[in-house]
Coordinates of C-alpha atoms and ligand atoms in Angstrom, one line a residue:
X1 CA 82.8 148.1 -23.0
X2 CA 82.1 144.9 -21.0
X3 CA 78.6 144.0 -20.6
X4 CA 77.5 147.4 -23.0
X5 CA 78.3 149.8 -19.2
X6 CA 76.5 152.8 -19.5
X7 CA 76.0 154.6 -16.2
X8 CA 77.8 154.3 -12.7
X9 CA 77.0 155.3 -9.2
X10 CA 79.6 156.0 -6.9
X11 CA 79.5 155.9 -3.3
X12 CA 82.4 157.5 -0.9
X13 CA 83.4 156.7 2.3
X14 CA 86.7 157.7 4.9
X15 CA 88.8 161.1 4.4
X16 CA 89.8 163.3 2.3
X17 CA 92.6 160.9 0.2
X18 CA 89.3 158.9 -0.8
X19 CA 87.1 161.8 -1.7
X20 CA 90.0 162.8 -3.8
X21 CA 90.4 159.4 -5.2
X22 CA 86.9 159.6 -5.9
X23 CA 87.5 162.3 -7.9
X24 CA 89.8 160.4 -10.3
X25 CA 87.7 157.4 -10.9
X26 CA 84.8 159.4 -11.7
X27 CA 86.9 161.6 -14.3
X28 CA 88.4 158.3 -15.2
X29 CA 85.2 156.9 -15.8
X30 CA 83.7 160.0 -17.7
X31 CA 86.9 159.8 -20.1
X32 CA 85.4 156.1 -20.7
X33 CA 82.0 157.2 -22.0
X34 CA 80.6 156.4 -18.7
X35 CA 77.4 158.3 -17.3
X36 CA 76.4 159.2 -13.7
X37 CA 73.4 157.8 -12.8
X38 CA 71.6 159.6 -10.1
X39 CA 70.8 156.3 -8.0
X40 CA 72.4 153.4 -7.8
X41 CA 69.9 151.5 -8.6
X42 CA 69.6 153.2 -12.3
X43 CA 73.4 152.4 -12.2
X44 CA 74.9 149.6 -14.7
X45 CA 78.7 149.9 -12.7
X46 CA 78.0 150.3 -9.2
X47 CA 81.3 151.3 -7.1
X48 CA 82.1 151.7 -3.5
X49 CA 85.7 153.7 -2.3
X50 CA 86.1 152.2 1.1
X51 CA 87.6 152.9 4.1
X52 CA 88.7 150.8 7.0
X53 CA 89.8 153.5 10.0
X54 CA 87.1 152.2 12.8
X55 CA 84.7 149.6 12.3
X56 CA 81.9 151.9 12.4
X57 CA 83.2 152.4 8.8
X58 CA 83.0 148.9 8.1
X59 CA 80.1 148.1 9.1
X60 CA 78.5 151.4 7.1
X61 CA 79.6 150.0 3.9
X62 CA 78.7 146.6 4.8
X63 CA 74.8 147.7 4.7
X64 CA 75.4 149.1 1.4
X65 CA 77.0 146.7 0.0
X66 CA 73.8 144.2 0.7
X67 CA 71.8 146.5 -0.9
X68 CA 74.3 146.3 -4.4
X69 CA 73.8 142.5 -4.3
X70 CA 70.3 142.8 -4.2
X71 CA 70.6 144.8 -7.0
X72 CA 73.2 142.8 -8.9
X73 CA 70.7 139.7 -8.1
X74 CA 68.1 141.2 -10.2
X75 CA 70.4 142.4 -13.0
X76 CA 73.3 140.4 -13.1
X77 CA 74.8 141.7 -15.8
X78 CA 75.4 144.9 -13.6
X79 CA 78.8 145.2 -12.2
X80 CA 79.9 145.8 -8.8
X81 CA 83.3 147.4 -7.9
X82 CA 84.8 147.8 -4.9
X83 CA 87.8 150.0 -3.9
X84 CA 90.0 151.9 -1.3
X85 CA 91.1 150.8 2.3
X86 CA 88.6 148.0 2.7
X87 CA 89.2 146.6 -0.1
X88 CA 93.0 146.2 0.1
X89 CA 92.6 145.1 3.4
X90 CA 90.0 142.3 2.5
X91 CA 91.9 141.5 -0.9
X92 CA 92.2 137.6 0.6
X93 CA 88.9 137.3 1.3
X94 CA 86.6 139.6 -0.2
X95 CA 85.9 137.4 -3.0
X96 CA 85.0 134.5 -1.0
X97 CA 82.8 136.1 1.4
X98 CA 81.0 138.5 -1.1
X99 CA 80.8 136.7 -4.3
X100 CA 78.8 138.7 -6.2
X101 CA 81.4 141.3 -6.0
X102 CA 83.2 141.5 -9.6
X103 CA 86.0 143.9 -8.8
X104 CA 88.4 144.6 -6.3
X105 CA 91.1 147.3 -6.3
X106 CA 93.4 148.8 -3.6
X107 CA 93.8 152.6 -3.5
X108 CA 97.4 152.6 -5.7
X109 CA 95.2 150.8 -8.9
X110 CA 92.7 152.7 -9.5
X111 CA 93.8 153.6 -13.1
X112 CA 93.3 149.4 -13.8
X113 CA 89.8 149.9 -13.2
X114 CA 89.5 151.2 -16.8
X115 CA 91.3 148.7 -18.2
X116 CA 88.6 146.1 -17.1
X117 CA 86.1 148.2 -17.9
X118 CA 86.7 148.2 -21.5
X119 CA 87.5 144.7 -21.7
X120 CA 84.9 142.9 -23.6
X121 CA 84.1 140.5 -20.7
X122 CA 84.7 140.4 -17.0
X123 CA 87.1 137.3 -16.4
X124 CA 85.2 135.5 -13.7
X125 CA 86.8 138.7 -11.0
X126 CA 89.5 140.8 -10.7
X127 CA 91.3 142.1 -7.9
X128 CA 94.2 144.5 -8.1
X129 CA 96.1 145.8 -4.9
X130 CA 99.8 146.6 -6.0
X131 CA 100.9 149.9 -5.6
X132 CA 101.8 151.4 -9.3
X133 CA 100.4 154.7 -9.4
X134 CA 99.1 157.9 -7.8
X135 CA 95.5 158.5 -8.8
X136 CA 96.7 162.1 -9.3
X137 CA 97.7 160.4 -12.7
X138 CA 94.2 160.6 -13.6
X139 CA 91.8 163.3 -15.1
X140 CA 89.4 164.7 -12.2
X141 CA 85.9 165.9 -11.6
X142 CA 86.0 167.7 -9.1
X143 CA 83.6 168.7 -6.8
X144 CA 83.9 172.8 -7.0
X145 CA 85.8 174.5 -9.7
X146 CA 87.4 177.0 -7.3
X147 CA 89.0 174.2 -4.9
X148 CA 90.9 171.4 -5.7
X149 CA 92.9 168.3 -3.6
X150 CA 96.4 168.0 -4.5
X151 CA 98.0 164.4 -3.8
X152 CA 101.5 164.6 -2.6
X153 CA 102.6 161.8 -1.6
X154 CA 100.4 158.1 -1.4
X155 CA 101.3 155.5 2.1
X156 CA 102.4 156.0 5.5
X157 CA 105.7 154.8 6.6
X158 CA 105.0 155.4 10.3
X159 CA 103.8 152.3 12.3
X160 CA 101.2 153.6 15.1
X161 CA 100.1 150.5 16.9
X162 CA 96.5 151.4 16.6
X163 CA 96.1 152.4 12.7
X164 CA 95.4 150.3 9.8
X165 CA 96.7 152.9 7.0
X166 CA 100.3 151.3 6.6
X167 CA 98.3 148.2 5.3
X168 CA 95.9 149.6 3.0
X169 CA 98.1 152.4 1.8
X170 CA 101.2 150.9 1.9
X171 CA 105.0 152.5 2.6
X172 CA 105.3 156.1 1.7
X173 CA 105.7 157.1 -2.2
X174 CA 106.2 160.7 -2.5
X175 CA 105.4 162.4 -5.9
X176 CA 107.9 164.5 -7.9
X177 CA 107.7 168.4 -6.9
X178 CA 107.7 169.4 -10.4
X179 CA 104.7 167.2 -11.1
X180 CA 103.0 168.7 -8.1
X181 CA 103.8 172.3 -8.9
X182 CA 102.5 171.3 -13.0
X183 CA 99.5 170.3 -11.4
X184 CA 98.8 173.1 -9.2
X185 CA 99.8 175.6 -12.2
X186 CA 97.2 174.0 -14.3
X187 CA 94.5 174.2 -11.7
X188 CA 95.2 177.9 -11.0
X189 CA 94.6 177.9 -14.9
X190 CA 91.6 176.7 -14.9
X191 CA 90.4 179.1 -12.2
X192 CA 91.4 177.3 -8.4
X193 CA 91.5 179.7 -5.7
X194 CA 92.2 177.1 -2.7
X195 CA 94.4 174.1 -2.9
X196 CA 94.6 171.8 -0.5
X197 CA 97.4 169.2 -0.1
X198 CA 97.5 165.5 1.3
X199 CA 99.4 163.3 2.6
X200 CA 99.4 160.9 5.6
X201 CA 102.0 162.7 7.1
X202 CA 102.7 165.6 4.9
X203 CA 106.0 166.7 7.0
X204 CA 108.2 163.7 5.9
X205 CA 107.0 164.2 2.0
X206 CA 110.4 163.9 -0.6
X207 CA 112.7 161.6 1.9
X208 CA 112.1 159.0 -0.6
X209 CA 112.4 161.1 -3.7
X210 CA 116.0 160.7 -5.5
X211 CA 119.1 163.5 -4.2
X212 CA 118.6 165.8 -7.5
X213 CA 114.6 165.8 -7.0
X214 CA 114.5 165.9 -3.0
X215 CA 113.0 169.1 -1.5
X216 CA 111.3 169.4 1.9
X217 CA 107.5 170.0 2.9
X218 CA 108.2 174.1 3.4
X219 CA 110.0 173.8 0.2
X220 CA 107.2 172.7 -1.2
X221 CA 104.5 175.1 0.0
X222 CA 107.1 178.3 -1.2
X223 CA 107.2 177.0 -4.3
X224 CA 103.2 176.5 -4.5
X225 CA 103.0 180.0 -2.7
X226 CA 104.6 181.6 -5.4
X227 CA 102.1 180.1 -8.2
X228 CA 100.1 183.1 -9.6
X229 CA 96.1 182.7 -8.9
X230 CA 96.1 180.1 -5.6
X231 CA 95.1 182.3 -2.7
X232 CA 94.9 179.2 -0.4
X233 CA 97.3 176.6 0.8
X234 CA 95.8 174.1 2.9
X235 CA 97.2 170.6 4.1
X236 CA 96.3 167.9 6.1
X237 CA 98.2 166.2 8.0
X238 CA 101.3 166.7 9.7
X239 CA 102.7 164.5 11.8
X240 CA 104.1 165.9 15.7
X241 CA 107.2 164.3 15.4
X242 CA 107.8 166.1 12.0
X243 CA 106.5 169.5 12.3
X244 CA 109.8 171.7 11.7
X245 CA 110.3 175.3 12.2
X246 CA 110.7 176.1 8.9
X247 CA 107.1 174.5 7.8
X248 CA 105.1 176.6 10.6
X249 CA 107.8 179.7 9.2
X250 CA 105.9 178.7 6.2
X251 CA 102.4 180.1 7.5
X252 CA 103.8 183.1 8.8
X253 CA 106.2 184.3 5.9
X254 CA 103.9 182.7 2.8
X255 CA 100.6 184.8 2.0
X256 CA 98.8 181.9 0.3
X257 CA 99.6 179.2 3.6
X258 CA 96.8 179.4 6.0
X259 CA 96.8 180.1 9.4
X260 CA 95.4 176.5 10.4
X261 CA 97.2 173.6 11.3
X262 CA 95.7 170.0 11.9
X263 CA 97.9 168.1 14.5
X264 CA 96.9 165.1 15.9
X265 CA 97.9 164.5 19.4
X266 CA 95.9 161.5 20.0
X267 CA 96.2 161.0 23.5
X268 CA 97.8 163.6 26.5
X269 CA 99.3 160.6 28.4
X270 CA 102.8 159.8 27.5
X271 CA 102.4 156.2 28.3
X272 CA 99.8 156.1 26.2
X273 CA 101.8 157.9 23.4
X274 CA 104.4 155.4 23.9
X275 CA 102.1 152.4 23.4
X276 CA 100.7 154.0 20.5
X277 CA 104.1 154.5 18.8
X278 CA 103.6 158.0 18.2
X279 CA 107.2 158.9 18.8
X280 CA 106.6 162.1 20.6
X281 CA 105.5 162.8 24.3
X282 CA 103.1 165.1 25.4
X283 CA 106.1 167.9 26.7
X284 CA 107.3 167.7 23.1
X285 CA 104.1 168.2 21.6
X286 CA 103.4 171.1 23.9
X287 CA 106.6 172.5 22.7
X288 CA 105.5 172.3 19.2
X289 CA 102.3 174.2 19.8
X290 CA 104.7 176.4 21.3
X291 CA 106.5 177.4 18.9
X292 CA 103.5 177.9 16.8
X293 CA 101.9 180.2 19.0
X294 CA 104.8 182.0 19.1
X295 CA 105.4 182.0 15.5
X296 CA 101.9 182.3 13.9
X297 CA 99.9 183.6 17.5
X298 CA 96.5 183.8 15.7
X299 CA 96.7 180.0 14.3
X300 CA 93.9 177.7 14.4
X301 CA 95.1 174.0 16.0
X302 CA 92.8 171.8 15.7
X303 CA 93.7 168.0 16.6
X304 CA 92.1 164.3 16.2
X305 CA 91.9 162.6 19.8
X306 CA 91.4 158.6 21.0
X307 CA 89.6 157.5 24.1
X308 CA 90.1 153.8 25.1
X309 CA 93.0 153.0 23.5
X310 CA 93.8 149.8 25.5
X311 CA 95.5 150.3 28.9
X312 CA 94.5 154.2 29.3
X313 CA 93.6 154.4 32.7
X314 CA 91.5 157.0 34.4
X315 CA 94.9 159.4 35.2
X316 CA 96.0 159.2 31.5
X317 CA 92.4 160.4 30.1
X318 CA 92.5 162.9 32.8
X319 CA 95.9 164.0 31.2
X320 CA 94.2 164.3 27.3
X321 CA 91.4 166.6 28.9
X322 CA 94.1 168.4 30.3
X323 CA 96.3 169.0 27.5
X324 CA 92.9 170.3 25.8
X325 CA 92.5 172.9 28.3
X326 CA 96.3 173.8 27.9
X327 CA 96.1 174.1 24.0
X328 CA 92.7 175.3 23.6
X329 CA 92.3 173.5 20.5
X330 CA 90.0 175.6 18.0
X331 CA 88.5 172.0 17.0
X332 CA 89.0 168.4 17.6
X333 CA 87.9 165.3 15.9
X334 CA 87.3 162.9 18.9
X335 CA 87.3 158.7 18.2
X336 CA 86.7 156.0 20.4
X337 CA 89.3 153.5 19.8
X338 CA 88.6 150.8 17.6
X339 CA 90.7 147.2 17.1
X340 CA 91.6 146.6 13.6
X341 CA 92.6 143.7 11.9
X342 CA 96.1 143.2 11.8
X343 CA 97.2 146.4 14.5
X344 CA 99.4 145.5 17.1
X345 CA 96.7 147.5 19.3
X346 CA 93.9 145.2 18.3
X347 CA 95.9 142.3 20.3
X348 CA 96.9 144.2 22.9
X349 CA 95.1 142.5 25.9
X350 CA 94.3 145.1 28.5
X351 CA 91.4 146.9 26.6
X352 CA 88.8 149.2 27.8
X353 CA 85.3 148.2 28.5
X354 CA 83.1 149.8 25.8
X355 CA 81.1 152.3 28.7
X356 CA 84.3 153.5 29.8
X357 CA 85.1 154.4 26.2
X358 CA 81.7 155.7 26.3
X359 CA 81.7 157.5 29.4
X360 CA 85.2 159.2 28.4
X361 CA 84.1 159.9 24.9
X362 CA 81.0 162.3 26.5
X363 CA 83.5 164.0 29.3
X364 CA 86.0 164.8 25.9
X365 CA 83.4 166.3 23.9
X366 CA 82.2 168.2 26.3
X367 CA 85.4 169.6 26.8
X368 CA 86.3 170.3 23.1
X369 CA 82.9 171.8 22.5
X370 CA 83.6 174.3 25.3
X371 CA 87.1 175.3 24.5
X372 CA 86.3 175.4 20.9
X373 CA 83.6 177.6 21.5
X374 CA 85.5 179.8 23.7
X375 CA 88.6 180.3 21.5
X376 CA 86.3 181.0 18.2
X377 CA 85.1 184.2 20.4
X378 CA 88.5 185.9 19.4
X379 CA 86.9 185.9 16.3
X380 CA 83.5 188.0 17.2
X381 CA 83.8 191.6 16.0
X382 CA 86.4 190.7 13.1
X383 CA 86.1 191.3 9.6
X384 CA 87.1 188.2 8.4
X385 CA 88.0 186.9 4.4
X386 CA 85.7 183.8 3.2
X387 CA 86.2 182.2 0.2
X388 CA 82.4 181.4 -0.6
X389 CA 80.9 178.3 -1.1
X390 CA 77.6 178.2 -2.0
X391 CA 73.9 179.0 0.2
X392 CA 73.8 178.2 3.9
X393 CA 73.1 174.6 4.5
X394 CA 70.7 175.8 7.2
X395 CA 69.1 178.8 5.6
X396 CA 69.3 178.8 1.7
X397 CA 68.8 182.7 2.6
X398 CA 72.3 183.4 3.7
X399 CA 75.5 182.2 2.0
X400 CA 78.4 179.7 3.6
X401 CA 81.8 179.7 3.0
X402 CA 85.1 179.2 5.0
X403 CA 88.1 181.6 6.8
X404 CA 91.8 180.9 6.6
X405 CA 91.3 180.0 10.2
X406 CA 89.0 177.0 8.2
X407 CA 86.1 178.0 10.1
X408 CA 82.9 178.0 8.2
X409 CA 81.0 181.1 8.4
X410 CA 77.0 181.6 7.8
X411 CA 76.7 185.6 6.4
X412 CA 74.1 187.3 4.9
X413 CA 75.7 189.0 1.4
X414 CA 75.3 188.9 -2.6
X415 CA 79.1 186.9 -3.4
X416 CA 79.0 184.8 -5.3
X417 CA 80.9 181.2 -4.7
X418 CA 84.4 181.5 -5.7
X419 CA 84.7 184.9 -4.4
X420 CA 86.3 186.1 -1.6
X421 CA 84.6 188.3 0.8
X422 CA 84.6 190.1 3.6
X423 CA 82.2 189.0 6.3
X424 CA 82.1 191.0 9.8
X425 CA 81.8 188.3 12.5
X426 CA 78.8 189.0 14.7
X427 CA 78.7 185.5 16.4
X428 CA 80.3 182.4 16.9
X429 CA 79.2 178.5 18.3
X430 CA 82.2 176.1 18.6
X431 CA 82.1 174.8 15.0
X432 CA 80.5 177.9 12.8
X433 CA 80.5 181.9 12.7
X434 CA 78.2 183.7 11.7
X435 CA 78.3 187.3 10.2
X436 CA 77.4 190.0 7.6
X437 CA 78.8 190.8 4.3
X438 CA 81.3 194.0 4.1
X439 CA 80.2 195.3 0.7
X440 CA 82.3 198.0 0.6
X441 CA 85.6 196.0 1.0
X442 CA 84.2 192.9 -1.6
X443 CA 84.0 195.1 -4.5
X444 CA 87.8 196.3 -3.6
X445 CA 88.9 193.0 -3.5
X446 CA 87.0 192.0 -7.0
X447 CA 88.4 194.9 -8.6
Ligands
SAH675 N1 97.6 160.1 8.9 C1 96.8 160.9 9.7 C2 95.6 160.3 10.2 C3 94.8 159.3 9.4 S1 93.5 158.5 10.3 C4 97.6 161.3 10.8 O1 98.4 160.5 11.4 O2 97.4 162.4 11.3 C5 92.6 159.8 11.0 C6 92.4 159.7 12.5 O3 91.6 158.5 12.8 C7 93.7 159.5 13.3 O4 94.3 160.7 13.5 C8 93.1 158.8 14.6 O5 92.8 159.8 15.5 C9 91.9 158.1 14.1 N2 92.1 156.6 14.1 C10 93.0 155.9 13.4 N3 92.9 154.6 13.7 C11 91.9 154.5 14.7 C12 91.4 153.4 15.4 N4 91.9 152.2 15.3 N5 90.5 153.7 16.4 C13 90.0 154.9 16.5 N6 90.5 156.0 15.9 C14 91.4 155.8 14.9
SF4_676 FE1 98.0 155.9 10.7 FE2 100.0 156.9 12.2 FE3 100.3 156.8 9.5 FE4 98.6 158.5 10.5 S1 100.8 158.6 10.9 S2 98.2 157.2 8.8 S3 97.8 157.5 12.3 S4 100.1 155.0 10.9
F3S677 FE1 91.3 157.3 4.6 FE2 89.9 155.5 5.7 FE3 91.8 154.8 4.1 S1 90.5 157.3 6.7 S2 93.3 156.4 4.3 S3 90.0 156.0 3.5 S4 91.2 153.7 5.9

């Protein structure tokens, strides 16, 4: 093991691709002989899994990453590792500007990671940032034995003029389905109630897969629906453009899909859809909430928004808050825009003063708070099933876990986590419900 690496610390940043990521390196890491150190600074491998999205994110890691070099400065024989989005996205200069760094490695190498790791020495640095594998290659560790992320596919072939993805994650690779449905069989094995699968645009998955392999998204999710043990289908995201009938079919004809769908709309102005190369307008993606209501009527939508993308003028942020009150999204992840290095957006030259982003930002939050909170009231009265996942974070008292609809729920109850209960909904804010335990029902559904 180079430099005699005992321990490692791992910090995460970004979505839900990374936290799964995450989970490989540590298992890879584990399989190495490595320990987890419970601060960094007891750490002999410190790592970081970046991620690039906005700048906020940048600059988060950035204050981190000082605090490894201090570190590294007082034990230089520690190693310091650096992977996901940043890194790729940096791999000309990272070296140069952060020379204490020893390893670089972009989200599709993550299994060469243990390869350096066992050499003996570390050869002045390394930086890796071809794509040659899914990390779903890799043993995991994953955070809850009853839930697990599935990869299915790795890279984003769509080219939205704001997004930084199709550089750090490169062109779309989709994974073989009977690799994906081995997986998922051994993770129902070994006790996984709730799968959830990812992909930057989960709609397109197999395009790229060979004619005798090829199956589509709802393909897919039947053939993981019919996998004894997985209650839970989950999957993040779909793309407007690609969402077919026979996917949202899918939640309404499969027992195991959820009724939730995450669709990001990122703007109600169809100029400002068109700038952002989103390939869909605003009548089109109304259509496709459409045909989910009428197919799946109780179905969560929840949505990620941008204010301030460059040129969106007062009438076309007027139009997002209006396609929020003509949705009534159940949720909504709201961003200011952000330039990124190397977007077509981040050149684009008409962009919006910072307090008009601001201003917008408060006026959209607003919104989505109040519409949220107002749709989550269909749920008051209910008797909901939540898979359980551990105490309240508020109140260690009461117990939290998650509907199908994905929203959480704080109850009062004896499940344990893993189970699934049944939890009467007594009252709901826009992000979490709140209820009581149906004891009655839980031991039914145990039995
Ligand atoms: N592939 C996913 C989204 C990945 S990024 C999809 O297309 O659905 C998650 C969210 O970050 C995006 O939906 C978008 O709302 C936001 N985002 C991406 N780039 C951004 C930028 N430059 N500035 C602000 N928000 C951004
Ligand atoms: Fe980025 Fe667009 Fe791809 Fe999503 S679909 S990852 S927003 S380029
Ligand atoms: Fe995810 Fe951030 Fe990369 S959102 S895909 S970790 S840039």
């Amino acid at each position: 093991m180079a430099r005699a690496a005992r321990t490692f610390h791992l910090t995460t940043f970004g979505c839900q691709m990374n936290e799964h990521d995450s989970e490989r390196i540590k298992g890879l890491l584990r399989a190495l002989g490595l320990r987890e150190a419970a601060a960094r600074s007891d750490a002999d491998v410190i790592l970081f899994n970046t991620c690039s999205i906005r700048e906020s994110a940048d600059q988060r890691f950035i204050g981190h990453l000082g605090e490894a070099k201090r570190l590294k400065s007082e034990r230089p024989e520690r190693i310091v590792a650096v992977g996901g989005c940043w890194a790729q996205s940096m791999r000309e200069q990272v070296f140069e500007m952060f020379p204490f760094v020893d390893v670089a490695f972009g989200p599709g190498q993550i299994h060469k990671l243990g390869e350096v790791l066992v050499r003996d020495s570390l050869e002045a640095q390394a930086g890796f940032f071809e794509f040659e594998d899914f990390s779903a290659h890799l043993p995991a560790e994953r955070a809850r034995p009853f839930q697990a992320w599935v990869q299915i596919s790795q890279g984003c072939n769509c080219v939205c003029s704001y997004c930084i993805v199709p550089q750090t994650r490169g062109r779309e690779v989709s994974r073989p389905p009977q690799e994906i449905v081995a997986e998922v069989e051994q993770l129902a094995r070994e006790g996984v109630r709730e799968i959830t699968l990812l992909g930057q645009n989960v709609c397109s998955y197999g395009r790229d897969l060979p004619r005798g392999q090829r199956i589509t998204f709802a393909e897919l999710l039947a053939r993981l629906d019919a996998i004894e043990g997985i209650e839970r289908i989950r999957y993040t995201s779909p793309h407007p453009k690609d969402i077919r009938e026979d996917v949202v079919r899918a939640h309404a004809e499969l027992a195991s899909v959820c009724e939730h769908i995450h669709l990001p709309v990122q703007s109600g102005s169809s100029r400002i859809l068109k700038r952002m190369r989103r390939t869909y307008d605003r009548q089109r993606y109304l259509d496709r909430v459409a045909m989910i209501r009428g197919l799946v009527p109780d179905c969560s939508i929840t949505t990620d928004i941008i204010v301030g993308f460059p040129g969106e003028t007062e009438e076309d942020f007027e139009e997002t808050l209006s396609l929020v009150e003509e949705v009534r999204f159940d949720g909504a992840f709201t961003f200011i825009f952000s330039p990124r290095r190397g977007t077509e957006a981040a050149e684009m030259p008409d962009q919006v003063p910072h307090p008009v982003k601001r201003e917008r930002m408060a006026r959209l939050v607003e919104l989505t708070q109040r519409v949220a909170r107002e749709r989550a009231q269909r749920f008051v009265g209910r008797t909901l099933e939540v898979l359980v996942e551990g105490p309240s974070r508020t109140d260690p008292e009461r117990l939290r876990g998650r509907t199908r609809h994905n929203k959480t729920v704080n109850f009062d109850g004896v499940a344990q986590a893993g189970e699934l209960a049944r939890v009467r909904i007594a009252s709901a804010t826009s992000t979490t419900l709140s209820g009581e335990e149906v004891l009655m029902a839980r031991l039914g559904v145990a039995s």
